[in-house]
Short mmCIF file of C-alpha atoms in Angstrom, two decimals:
data_model
loop_
_atom_site.label_atom_id
_atom_site.label_comp_id
_atom_site.label_asym_id
_atom_site.label_seq_id
_atom_site.Cartn_x
_atom_site.Cartn_y
_atom_site.Cartn_z
CA MET V 1 3.08 28.34 2.05
CA ASP V 2 6.24 29.99 3.28
CA LYS V 3 7.77 32.87 1.31
CA TYR V 4 10.86 30.90 0.28
CA GLU V 5 8.80 28.14 -1.36
CA ALA V 6 6.47 30.68 -3.04
CA ASP V 7 9.48 32.61 -4.41
CA ARG V 8 10.98 29.37 -5.76
CA ILE V 9 7.76 28.38 -7.53
CA ILE V 10 6.98 31.77 -9.01
CA GLU V 11 10.53 32.13 -10.33
CA GLY V 12 10.04 29.03 -12.43
CA TYR V 13 6.70 30.25 -13.83
CA VAL V 14 7.44 33.90 -14.79
CA LYS V 15 8.40 33.12 -18.40
CA LYS V 16 5.58 30.58 -18.76
CA LEU V 17 3.00 33.08 -17.51
CA PHE V 18 4.31 35.73 -19.90
CA GLY V 19 3.98 33.23 -22.72
CA PHE V 20 0.43 32.50 -21.59
CA ALA V 21 -0.41 36.23 -21.72
CA VAL V 22 1.15 36.66 -25.20
CA SER V 23 -0.90 33.70 -26.49
CA LYS V 24 -4.08 35.44 -25.32
CA LEU V 25 -3.39 39.05 -26.40
CA SER V 26 -1.94 40.28 -29.69
CA ASP V 27 -0.69 43.57 -28.25
CA ILE V 28 2.69 43.06 -26.52
CA HIS V 29 2.13 45.91 -24.08
CA GLU V 30 -1.23 44.53 -23.00
CA ALA V 31 0.34 41.08 -22.67
CA GLU V 32 3.03 42.47 -20.36
CA GLU V 33 0.35 44.15 -18.25
CA LEU V 34 -1.69 40.92 -18.07
CA ALA V 35 1.41 38.86 -17.22
CA GLU V 36 2.30 41.19 -14.33
CA ASP V 37 -1.26 40.90 -13.00
CA ILE V 38 -1.17 37.08 -13.26
CA VAL V 39 2.23 36.77 -11.56
CA LEU V 40 1.17 39.03 -8.67
CA THR V 41 -2.15 37.17 -8.21
CA VAL V 42 -0.48 33.75 -8.36
CA TYR V 43 2.19 34.81 -5.87
CA GLU V 44 -0.33 36.19 -3.37
CA SER V 45 -2.46 33.05 -3.76
CA LEU V 46 0.52 30.76 -3.12
CA LEU V 47 1.28 32.53 0.14
CA LEU V 48 -2.25 31.78 1.30
CA ARG V 49 -2.25 28.06 0.35
CA GLU V 50 -0.70 24.91 1.81
CA ASN V 51 -0.18 21.47 0.27
CA ILE V 52 -1.05 22.22 -3.35
CA GLU V 53 -0.96 18.77 -4.89
CA ASN V 54 -0.96 19.86 -8.56
CA VAL V 55 0.91 23.18 -8.67
CA ASN V 56 0.88 23.38 -12.46
CA GLY V 57 -2.90 22.88 -12.68
CA TYR V 58 -3.54 25.28 -9.83
CA ILE V 59 -1.49 28.09 -11.40
CA TYR V 60 -3.15 27.52 -14.77
CA LYS V 61 -6.61 27.93 -13.20
CA VAL V 62 -5.57 31.19 -11.53
CA ALA V 63 -4.07 32.47 -14.79
CA CYS V 64 -7.28 31.69 -16.72
CA ASN V 65 -9.40 33.50 -14.15
CA VAL V 66 -7.12 36.56 -14.08
CA TYR V 67 -7.27 36.66 -17.87
CA ALA V 68 -11.08 36.48 -17.74
CA ARG V 69 -11.14 39.31 -15.18
CA TYR V 70 -8.76 41.37 -17.34
CA ILE V 71 -11.03 41.00 -20.35
CA ASP V 72 -14.06 41.77 -18.20
CA LYS V 73 -12.61 45.16 -17.34
CA LYS V 74 -12.58 45.97 -21.02
CA ASN V 75 -15.86 44.36 -21.96
CA LYS V 76 -18.50 43.60 -19.38
CA HIS V 77 -20.07 40.84 -21.48
CA LEU V 78 -18.22 38.92 -24.21
CA ARG V 79 -16.99 35.45 -25.17
CA VAL V 80 -13.53 34.39 -23.97
CA ASP V 81 -11.87 31.65 -26.02
CA GLY V 82 -15.30 30.62 -27.32
CA ILE V 83 -16.82 30.43 -23.82
CA GLU V 84 -19.20 33.11 -22.65
CA TYR V 85 -17.87 34.83 -19.55
CA ILE V 86 -20.35 36.69 -17.35
CA PRO V 87 -18.84 38.26 -14.23
CA ASP V 88 -20.66 37.30 -11.07
CA GLY V 89 -18.72 39.36 -8.61
CA ASN V 90 -17.22 36.35 -6.83
CA ASP V 91 -13.65 36.40 -5.63
CA ILE V 92 -11.55 34.62 -8.32
CA GLU V 93 -8.86 33.25 -6.00
CA LEU V 94 -11.55 31.92 -3.66
CA GLU V 95 -13.21 30.07 -6.55
CA VAL V 96 -9.92 28.45 -7.52
CA ILE V 97 -9.17 27.51 -3.93
CA GLU V 98 -12.64 26.03 -3.50
CA SER V 99 -12.26 24.09 -6.75
CA GLU V 100 -8.93 22.68 -5.56
CA GLN V 101 -10.42 21.85 -2.17
CA ALA V 102 -13.29 20.00 -3.82
CA ARG V 103 -10.85 17.94 -5.86
CA LEU V 104 -8.84 17.07 -2.75
CA LEU V 105 -12.05 16.19 -0.92
CA ARG V 106 -13.10 13.79 -3.67
CA ARG V 107 -9.65 12.21 -3.55
CA GLU V 108 -9.70 11.76 0.21
CA ILE V 109 -13.17 10.21 0.18
CA THR V 110 -11.70 7.30 -1.79
CA TYR V 111 -9.30 6.63 1.11
CA LEU V 112 -12.16 6.09 3.57
CA SER V 113 -13.37 2.60 4.41
CA GLU V 114 -16.24 1.26 2.32
CA MET V 115 -18.85 1.95 5.01
CA GLN V 116 -17.46 5.42 5.78
CA ARG V 117 -17.46 6.28 2.09
CA LYS V 118 -21.02 5.06 1.64
CA ILE V 119 -22.33 7.11 4.58
CA VAL V 120 -20.45 10.28 3.58
CA VAL V 121 -21.82 10.12 0.02
CA MET V 122 -25.37 9.48 1.24
CA HIS V 123 -25.25 12.35 3.76
CA TYR V 124 -23.30 15.07 1.93
CA PHE V 125 -23.91 14.29 -1.73
CA HIS V 126 -27.43 12.86 -1.62
CA ASP V 127 -28.62 15.07 1.26
CA MET V 128 -29.97 12.12 3.23
CA LYS V 129 -30.77 12.65 6.90
CA ILE V 130 -29.06 10.56 9.55
CA ARG V 131 -32.35 8.84 10.32
CA GLU V 132 -32.77 7.86 6.64
CA ILE V 133 -29.22 6.54 6.42
CA ALA V 134 -29.66 4.48 9.57
CA ARG V 135 -32.87 2.96 8.22
CA THR V 136 -31.32 2.23 4.80
CA LEU V 137 -28.18 0.61 6.22
CA VAL V 138 -29.99 -1.11 9.11
CA MET V 139 -27.91 0.44 11.88
CA SER V 140 -28.49 2.80 14.78
CA GLU V 141 -28.41 6.58 14.34
CA SER V 142 -25.59 6.82 16.88
CA THR V 143 -23.51 4.46 14.72
CA VAL V 144 -24.13 6.65 11.65
CA LYS V 145 -23.08 9.73 13.64
CA TRP V 146 -19.94 7.92 14.80
CA TYR V 147 -19.03 7.03 11.21
CA LEU V 148 -19.57 10.62 10.09
CA ALA V 149 -17.46 12.01 12.94
CA CYS V 150 -14.59 9.62 12.17
CA SER V 151 -14.89 10.36 8.47
CA ARG V 152 -14.72 14.14 8.97
CA LYS V 153 -11.64 13.73 11.11
CA GLU V 154 -9.90 11.50 8.57
CA LEU V 155 -10.88 13.76 5.66
CA GLY V 156 -9.48 16.79 7.47
CA ILE V 157 -6.18 15.09 8.18
CA GLY V 158 -5.95 13.73 4.65
CA MET V 159 -6.59 17.09 2.99
CA GLU V 160 -3.89 18.72 5.10
CA ASN V 161 -1.33 16.07 4.23
CA LYS V 162 0.37 15.94 0.86
CA ARG V 163 0.08 12.44 -0.59
CA THR V 164 3.13 11.29 -2.51
CA ILE V 165 3.62 8.35 -4.87
CA GLY V 166 5.90 5.67 -3.45
CA GLU V 167 8.85 3.90 -5.05
CA LEU V 168 6.65 1.21 -6.65
CA GLY V 169 4.48 3.90 -8.25
CA ILE V 170 7.53 5.42 -9.92
CA ARG V 171 9.50 2.23 -10.60
CA PRO V 172 7.13 -0.77 -10.51
CA ILE V 173 8.60 -4.24 -10.11
CA LYS V 174 7.94 -7.27 -12.30
CA LEU V 175 7.61 -10.87 -11.15
CA CYS V 176 8.75 -13.90 -13.14
CA ASN V 177 8.97 -17.69 -12.68
CA MET V 178 5.54 -17.64 -11.03
CA GLY V 179 4.59 -21.19 -10.09
CA HIS V 180 3.32 -23.58 -7.46
CA ASN V 181 4.32 -26.44 -5.21
CA GLY V 182 1.24 -28.64 -5.01
CA HIS V 183 -1.92 -28.94 -7.09
CA PRO V 184 -3.33 -26.03 -9.13
CA GLY V 185 -7.05 -25.33 -9.22
CA ALA V 186 -9.61 -24.69 -11.92
CA LEU V 187 -8.39 -21.10 -12.38
CA GLY V 188 -4.73 -22.10 -12.75
CA ASP V 189 -1.84 -21.19 -10.45
CA THR V 190 0.19 -18.17 -9.31
CA GLU V 191 0.91 -17.00 -12.85
CA ASP V 192 -2.80 -16.79 -13.64
CA PHE V 193 -3.70 -14.77 -10.53
CA LEU V 194 -0.72 -12.40 -10.74
CA LYS V 195 -0.82 -11.90 -14.49
CA ASN V 196 -0.85 -8.09 -14.57
CA SER V 197 1.47 -5.41 -13.24
CA LEU V 198 -1.01 -4.06 -10.67
CA THR V 199 -1.51 -7.39 -8.84
CA GLN V 200 2.23 -8.13 -8.93
CA ASN V 201 3.07 -4.79 -7.34
CA ILE V 202 0.30 -5.15 -4.76
CA VAL V 203 1.67 -8.49 -3.50
CA TYR V 204 5.25 -7.20 -3.49
CA CYS V 205 4.23 -4.02 -1.65
CA ALA V 206 2.78 -6.03 1.26
CA TYR V 207 5.45 -8.77 1.27
CA HIS V 208 8.13 -7.40 3.59
CA GLU V 209 5.74 -5.46 5.79
CA PRO V 210 1.94 -5.77 6.21
CA LYS V 211 0.06 -2.74 4.89
CA THR V 212 -3.42 -1.28 4.83
CA ILE V 213 -5.21 -0.79 1.53
CA ASN V 214 -4.60 2.97 1.77
CA GLU V 215 -0.87 2.44 2.36
CA ILE V 216 -0.68 0.15 -0.66
CA ALA V 217 -2.60 2.70 -2.72
CA GLU V 218 -0.22 5.52 -1.76
CA GLU V 219 2.85 3.40 -2.49
CA LEU V 220 1.55 2.49 -5.94
CA GLY V 221 -0.05 5.87 -6.69
CA VAL V 222 -3.37 4.19 -7.51
CA ASN V 223 -6.88 5.03 -6.31
CA PRO V 224 -7.69 2.93 -3.19
CA ILE V 225 -10.99 1.79 -4.72
CA PHE V 226 -9.15 -0.16 -7.42
CA ILE V 227 -6.61 -1.49 -4.92
CA ARG V 228 -9.40 -2.68 -2.61
CA ASP V 229 -11.02 -4.75 -5.37
CA GLU V 230 -7.72 -6.43 -6.25
CA VAL V 231 -6.79 -7.09 -2.62
CA ASP V 232 -10.21 -8.60 -1.90
CA TYR V 233 -9.78 -10.96 -4.86
CA LEU V 234 -6.24 -11.96 -3.85
CA GLU V 235 -7.35 -12.54 -0.26
CA GLU V 236 -10.33 -14.61 -1.43
CA TYR V 237 -7.97 -17.03 -3.19
CA GLY V 238 -5.29 -17.12 -0.51
CA PHE V 239 -2.56 -14.97 -2.04
CA MET V 240 -2.93 -12.36 0.71
CA ASP V 241 -3.92 -12.70 4.36
CA LYS V 242 -5.90 -10.11 6.31
CA LEU V 243 -4.33 -9.74 9.74
CA SER V 244 -6.14 -8.90 12.98
CA ASN V 245 -4.98 -5.25 12.80
CA GLY V 246 -6.67 -4.75 9.44
CA ARG V 247 -3.45 -4.87 7.46
CA TYR V 248 -2.78 -7.29 4.61
CA ARG V 249 0.26 -9.53 4.19
CA THR V 250 1.28 -11.37 1.04
CA ASN V 251 1.26 -15.16 1.14
CA VAL V 252 3.52 -15.83 -1.86
CA LEU V 253 7.14 -16.91 -1.44
CA ILE V 254 9.05 -14.35 -3.51
CA TYR V 255 12.69 -15.07 -4.34
CA GLN V 256 14.75 -11.89 -4.61
CA PRO V 257 18.02 -12.52 -6.49
CA THR V 258 20.98 -10.19 -6.42
CA ASP V 259 24.38 -10.56 -8.10
CA GLU V 260 26.02 -11.24 -4.75
CA LYS V 261 23.40 -13.76 -3.65
CA ILE V 262 23.37 -15.68 -6.94
CA LYS V 263 27.15 -15.78 -7.03
CA ALA V 264 27.30 -17.16 -3.48
CA GLU V 265 24.57 -19.73 -4.22
CA ASN V 266 26.30 -20.83 -7.44
CA GLU V 267 29.62 -21.31 -5.70
CA LEU V 268 28.03 -23.27 -2.85
CA ALA V 269 25.89 -25.43 -5.18
CA LEU V 270 28.82 -26.23 -7.47
CA LYS V 271 31.01 -27.20 -4.54
CA TYR V 272 28.50 -29.76 -3.24
CA ALA V 273 27.34 -30.90 -6.69
CA GLU V 274 30.94 -31.88 -7.44
CA ILE V 275 31.15 -33.85 -4.19
CA PHE V 276 27.90 -35.72 -4.81
CA THR V 277 28.75 -36.37 -8.47
CA LYS V 278 32.19 -37.73 -7.69
CA GLU V 279 31.16 -39.77 -4.62
CA TYR V 280 27.72 -41.00 -5.69
CA PHE V 281 26.27 -40.32 -9.15
CA SER V 282 29.30 -41.11 -11.29
CA PRO V 283 30.33 -44.44 -9.68
CA VAL V 284 26.73 -45.72 -9.49
CA LEU V 285 25.76 -44.81 -13.07
CA SER V 286 29.06 -46.03 -14.51
CA GLN V 287 28.24 -49.56 -13.28
CA ILE V 288 24.94 -49.76 -15.22
CA ASN V 289 25.61 -51.75 -18.39
CA ASP V 290 22.56 -53.98 -18.80
CA ILE V 291 18.86 -53.30 -19.27
CA PRO V 292 16.60 -54.97 -16.66
CA ASP V 293 13.84 -57.15 -18.12
CA TRP V 294 11.13 -54.97 -16.56
CA LEU V 295 12.24 -51.92 -18.61
CA THR V 296 11.81 -50.93 -22.24
CA LEU V 297 14.16 -48.21 -23.50
CA PRO V 298 13.91 -46.32 -26.81
CA ASP V 299 16.48 -47.95 -29.16
CA ASN V 300 17.72 -49.90 -26.08
CA ASP V 301 19.84 -46.85 -25.24
CA ILE V 302 21.15 -47.18 -21.66
CA ASN V 303 22.20 -43.50 -21.80
CA LEU V 304 18.50 -42.53 -21.67
CA LEU V 305 18.05 -44.67 -18.55
CA LYS V 306 20.95 -42.92 -16.85
CA TRP V 307 19.48 -39.50 -17.64
CA SER V 308 16.17 -40.47 -16.01
CA LEU V 309 17.84 -41.98 -12.96
CA VAL V 310 19.68 -38.77 -11.96
CA PRO V 311 16.60 -36.98 -10.46
CA PHE V 312 15.58 -40.17 -8.63
CA MET V 313 19.10 -40.67 -7.27
CA SER V 314 18.96 -37.04 -6.06
CA LYS V 315 16.02 -37.99 -3.84
CA LYS V 316 18.28 -40.49 -2.05
CA LEU V 317 20.19 -37.47 -0.66
CA ARG V 318 17.18 -36.23 1.30
CA THR V 319 17.70 -35.63 5.00
CA ALA V 320 14.03 -35.48 6.01
CA GLU V 321 10.66 -36.72 4.83
CA ILE V 322 8.85 -33.44 4.28
CA THR V 323 5.38 -32.42 3.25
CA ASP V 324 4.41 -28.79 2.79
CA LYS V 325 0.76 -29.31 3.84
CA GLU V 326 1.40 -27.02 6.82
CA PHE V 327 2.16 -24.20 4.40
CA SER V 328 0.00 -25.17 1.43
CA VAL V 329 -3.12 -23.08 0.91
CA LYS V 330 -6.46 -24.67 0.00
CA ARG V 331 -7.93 -22.26 -2.50
CA LYS V 332 -11.49 -21.52 -3.52
CA ASP V 333 -11.06 -22.98 -7.03
CA GLY V 334 -9.84 -26.33 -5.69
CA GLY V 335 -6.12 -25.50 -5.76
CA ASP V 336 -3.90 -26.64 -2.89
CA TYR V 337 -0.37 -25.30 -3.16
CA VAL V 338 2.38 -22.99 -1.99
CA ALA V 339 2.57 -20.01 -4.37
CA THR V 340 6.04 -18.97 -5.52
CA ALA V 341 7.54 -16.26 -7.71
CA SER V 342 10.83 -14.47 -8.38
CA LEU V 343 11.59 -10.77 -8.56
CA GLU V 344 12.80 -9.92 -12.06
CA THR V 345 16.16 -8.15 -11.81
CA ASP V 346 18.88 -6.84 -14.09
CA THR V 347 21.43 -9.25 -12.69
CA ASP V 348 24.01 -10.53 -15.17
CA ILE V 349 24.58 -13.76 -13.25
CA HIS V 350 22.31 -16.76 -13.74
CA CYS V 351 21.93 -19.96 -11.75
CA ASN V 352 20.84 -22.16 -14.72
CA ASP V 353 18.72 -24.32 -12.40
CA ASP V 354 15.45 -24.05 -14.32
CA TYR V 355 13.55 -27.33 -14.35
CA ASN V 356 10.29 -28.87 -13.26
CA ASP V 357 9.57 -32.33 -11.91
CA MET V 358 6.02 -33.55 -12.59
CA TRP V 359 3.93 -36.63 -11.89
CA ARG V 360 0.65 -37.56 -13.54
CA ASN V 361 -1.63 -40.54 -13.00
CA ASN V 362 -5.05 -41.91 -13.77
CA ASP V 363 -6.37 -44.78 -11.70
CA SER V 364 -9.09 -45.85 -14.13
CA VAL V 365 -9.30 -44.94 -17.79
CA PRO V 366 -11.94 -46.47 -20.09
CA PHE V 367 -10.57 -48.04 -23.25
CA LEU V 368 -11.73 -46.82 -26.60
CA THR V 369 -13.21 -50.06 -27.91
CA GLU V 370 -13.20 -52.63 -25.11
CA ASN V 371 -14.92 -52.82 -21.75
CA LYS V 372 -11.65 -52.66 -19.80
CA SER V 373 -9.83 -50.16 -17.61
CA SER V 374 -6.18 -49.17 -17.33
CA LYS V 375 -3.89 -47.82 -14.63
CA TRP V 376 -0.73 -45.87 -15.29
CA THR V 377 1.57 -43.33 -13.63
CA SER V 378 3.90 -41.01 -15.51
CA TRP V 379 6.91 -38.97 -14.49
CA GLN V 380 8.59 -36.21 -16.46
CA PHE V 381 11.56 -33.99 -15.71
CA ASN V 382 11.88 -30.88 -17.89
CA SER V 383 15.21 -29.10 -18.31
CA HIS V 384 17.07 -27.21 -21.04
CA TRP V 385 18.40 -30.50 -22.46
CA ASP V 386 15.00 -31.60 -23.73
CA SER V 387 13.01 -29.87 -26.49
CA ARG V 388 9.72 -29.54 -24.59
CA ILE V 389 7.89 -26.44 -23.43
CA MET V 390 8.62 -25.97 -19.72
CA ASP V 391 4.95 -25.60 -18.80
CA TRP V 392 3.02 -27.84 -16.43
CA ARG V 393 -0.12 -27.29 -18.50
CA ASP V 394 1.43 -29.02 -21.49
CA ASN V 395 2.09 -32.21 -19.49
CA ARG V 396 -1.41 -33.61 -19.95
CA CYS V 397 -2.94 -36.78 -18.58
CA ASP V 398 -4.87 -37.41 -21.77
CA ASP V 399 -1.57 -37.68 -23.69
CA PHE V 400 -0.58 -40.65 -21.55
CA ASP V 401 -4.09 -42.07 -21.91
CA LYS V 402 -3.59 -42.07 -25.67
CA LEU V 403 -0.13 -43.59 -25.32
CA TYR V 404 -1.54 -46.34 -23.16
CA TYR V 405 -4.25 -47.05 -25.72
CA TYR V 406 -1.53 -47.28 -28.38
CA LEU V 407 0.52 -49.73 -26.30
CA CYS V 408 -2.51 -51.97 -25.85
CA GLY V 409 -3.41 -51.86 -29.54
CA GLU V 410 -6.57 -49.89 -28.80
CA LEU V 411 -5.56 -46.74 -30.71
CA LYS V 412 -6.07 -47.73 -34.33
CA TYR V 413 -4.37 -45.59 -36.95
CA ASN V 414 -7.45 -44.36 -38.79
CA GLU V 415 -9.27 -41.16 -39.60
CA LEU V 416 -11.03 -41.18 -36.22
CA ASN V 417 -7.73 -41.18 -34.27
CA ILE V 418 -5.55 -39.12 -36.61
CA SER V 419 -5.56 -36.09 -34.25
CA ALA V 420 -4.55 -38.30 -31.31
CA TYR V 421 -1.57 -39.63 -33.27
CA GLN V 422 -0.60 -36.13 -34.34
CA ARG V 423 -0.60 -34.97 -30.71
CA LEU V 424 1.64 -37.89 -29.62
CA LEU V 425 3.99 -37.16 -32.54
CA ASP V 426 4.09 -33.45 -31.68
CA LYS V 427 4.87 -34.28 -28.05
CA GLY V 428 7.57 -36.73 -29.15
CA TYR V 429 6.09 -39.64 -27.20
CA LEU V 430 5.75 -41.45 -30.54
CA ILE V 431 8.25 -41.25 -33.41
CA LYS V 432 7.40 -42.05 -37.04
CA ASN V 433 9.40 -45.09 -38.09
CA GLY V 434 8.82 -45.74 -41.77
CA ASN V 435 5.22 -46.88 -42.10
CA ASP V 436 5.03 -47.60 -38.38
CA PHE V 437 5.65 -45.81 -35.05
CA LYS V 438 7.99 -46.39 -32.13
CA ILE V 439 7.74 -45.45 -28.46
CA ASN V 440 10.08 -42.60 -27.50
CA VAL V 441 9.72 -42.74 -23.68
CA ILE V 442 10.93 -45.24 -21.09
CA LEU V 443 8.40 -47.90 -20.09
CA SER V 444 8.72 -49.43 -16.63
CA TYR V 445 6.51 -52.40 -15.75
CA SER V 446 7.12 -51.96 -12.00
CA ILE V 447 7.40 -48.82 -9.87
CA LYS V 448 8.77 -50.84 -6.95
CA LYS V 449 11.56 -52.39 -9.03
CA TRP V 450 12.44 -48.95 -10.41
CA TYR V 451 13.00 -47.58 -6.89
CA ASP V 452 14.77 -50.72 -5.70
CA PHE V 453 17.11 -50.45 -8.68
CA ILE V 454 18.54 -47.16 -7.35
CA THR V 455 21.54 -47.52 -5.03
CA PRO V 456 21.03 -45.67 -1.71
CA ALA V 457 23.42 -42.88 -0.68
CA SER V 458 25.87 -43.61 2.15
CA GLU V 459 25.51 -42.18 5.67
CA LYS V 460 28.55 -40.03 4.95
CA LEU V 461 26.78 -38.45 1.96
CA ILE V 462 23.63 -37.84 4.02
CA GLU V 463 25.72 -35.92 6.56
CA ILE V 464 27.23 -33.87 3.74
CA SER V 465 23.69 -33.26 2.47
CA LYS V 466 22.70 -31.87 5.90
CA GLU V 467 25.77 -29.64 5.87
CA TYR V 468 24.79 -28.23 2.47
CA ALA V 469 21.16 -27.75 3.54
CA LYS V 470 22.18 -25.66 6.53
CA GLN V 471 24.44 -23.36 4.51
CA LYS V 472 21.89 -23.04 1.69
CA SER V 473 19.08 -22.06 4.12
CA GLU V 474 21.27 -19.33 5.63
CA LEU V 475 21.67 -17.84 2.17
CA ASP V 476 18.00 -18.26 1.24
CA ILE V 477 16.56 -16.39 4.24
CA CYS V 478 18.69 -13.30 3.60
CA ASN V 479 16.44 -10.28 2.88
CA GLN V 480 13.33 -12.40 3.36
CA PRO V 481 10.53 -11.38 5.77
CA GLN V 482 10.54 -13.16 9.13
CA PHE V 483 7.22 -14.94 8.56
CA MET V 484 8.71 -16.76 5.52
CA HIS V 485 11.81 -18.08 7.32
CA LYS V 486 10.08 -21.22 8.59
CA LEU V 487 8.90 -22.23 5.12
CA ILE V 488 12.28 -21.49 3.52
CA LYS V 489 14.15 -23.51 6.14
CA TYR V 490 11.61 -26.31 5.83
CA TYR V 491 12.12 -26.56 2.08
CA GLY V 492 15.88 -26.18 2.55
CA GLN V 493 16.21 -29.47 4.46
CA ASN V 494 16.49 -31.37 1.17
CA ALA V 495 18.43 -28.78 -0.80
CA ALA V 496 20.82 -31.46 -2.10
CA CYS V 497 17.88 -33.15 -3.84
CA LEU V 498 17.52 -30.09 -6.09
CA LEU V 499 20.98 -30.17 -7.68
CA HIS V 500 19.74 -32.23 -10.65
CA THR V 501 20.81 -29.99 -13.51
CA ARG V 502 24.21 -29.19 -12.02
CA VAL V 503 24.89 -32.90 -11.55
CA MET V 504 23.77 -33.60 -15.13
CA LYS V 505 26.19 -30.98 -16.45
CA LEU V 506 29.07 -32.48 -14.47
CA LEU V 507 28.20 -36.00 -15.63
CA LEU V 508 28.19 -34.78 -19.24
CA ASP V 509 31.61 -33.20 -18.76
CA MET V 510 32.90 -36.47 -17.29
CA GLY V 511 31.45 -38.55 -20.12
CA VAL V 512 29.16 -40.55 -17.82
CA LEU V 513 26.19 -39.08 -19.70
CA ASN V 514 26.07 -38.43 -23.45
CA GLU V 515 24.16 -35.65 -25.19
CA PRO V 516 20.78 -36.97 -26.40
CA SER V 517 19.97 -36.83 -30.11
CA GLU V 518 17.36 -34.38 -31.42
CA GLU V 519 14.88 -37.24 -31.62
CA GLN V 520 15.63 -38.36 -28.06
CA ARG V 521 15.28 -34.83 -26.64
CA LYS V 522 11.50 -34.95 -27.16
CA GLY V 523 11.05 -37.86 -24.76
CA LEU V 524 14.07 -37.30 -22.53
CA CYS V 525 13.50 -38.00 -18.81
CA THR V 526 9.96 -39.25 -19.35
CA VAL V 527 8.94 -42.57 -17.75
CA MET V 528 5.57 -44.29 -17.95
CA PHE V 529 4.97 -46.79 -15.15
CA LEU V 530 2.56 -49.59 -16.10
CA GLY V 531 2.64 -51.69 -12.97
CA GLU V 532 3.12 -51.54 -9.24
#
């Protein structure tokens, strides 16, 4: 260590070392003598050392040894602080240095590859000969020697370098809105795999730039052994990819909002939502005054039909038929989806676009009491206007099974089915109506007629949709890694189809839509299709 750095360190420890001496000796004059001895020894030791990782711990060890030596001069054999001290004639500073070196060595061993680490431990800690190691690991002796040579080189370099904790180790990030586009597997989706802070920071660390396990470990300030286990698990299930150069890259689309970006996106989305609402949604919905005979609406309320039609009308603004199979990952637990998440920020601006659009179906469901089968398909759109939990797990197929049984008179109201009725009431699919029940979702007896009922968008609107998609994609790829640009642009082709909630707000302001009642909120934008 250079003299300037040693002077700077010792200056900050003079008072602390004097306090240490006073705490050990009751006589103030002896304490001053001990403190001078400690300061001089520490200073000389610092000049001889480089890259002391834990300066405070190192100085404390030297101070304790100088104190023990001081006492030894007065008494050749006594107990120091309850611990018997017997001088052995060894150089105190050398012992401290060797102790520090051993700690650094143990640290650097964890940064070796698994095979390197295994061979080093077998050879140096278990005293195994090269021939024994080769036989145990089923490899040639020359290969073992090569591993040892590489390991010694890496350990030497590592011990000379000072490892520092990266930004994520000091200020870890947090992910939110973790979800999926596709079908989750038996172990859930993105939220289930990235449920703790460590995994979230690992995937973010390797998102913008591929990194080795050791680089991730240094950035997070975590032992590489623990990082390796997490990375292996994430790679096994497709959330990270191991590249040909040995580095790992995150395979999760992470949205990174900033005040400027959200403001620009809000302004752009509002501009085009107003165009689409004025030119398409409002005139089409305003003309709907009668209920088709293939529909059943709760309380015959056409307003509920209009609410459910908005997301389907949005699909008429698509500019391309897209499928994300090219990007979707088939996962070990049966999942097949694109993983998504957002970086949690302190931004004060919000986009208010939270929603999810979900389909469920069951091609053949056995009835409870008759030897029959049923077919149904359900659709549900969750937003802040309904009173449901915005969680895909709570949109269960068996709820619609029960509802179908009820419609067909197969779900008798008795003690056996009381829990099924309670679930449908809690979900709001059924409403208690005196001594009876009523359906609180839209029933459509034809999927084809439902789609045919929706007026197509004009060619002019499709061109405007393409214009919006291009501008939105340019905003979306800002600050995103290059390998994600293709996916972002691919999804962006139908950006106009995702303006549902903004259009709903504008339609409410215009009076084309009316606020649903508390009772209607439970089944809002839920359609059960009972025929093709």
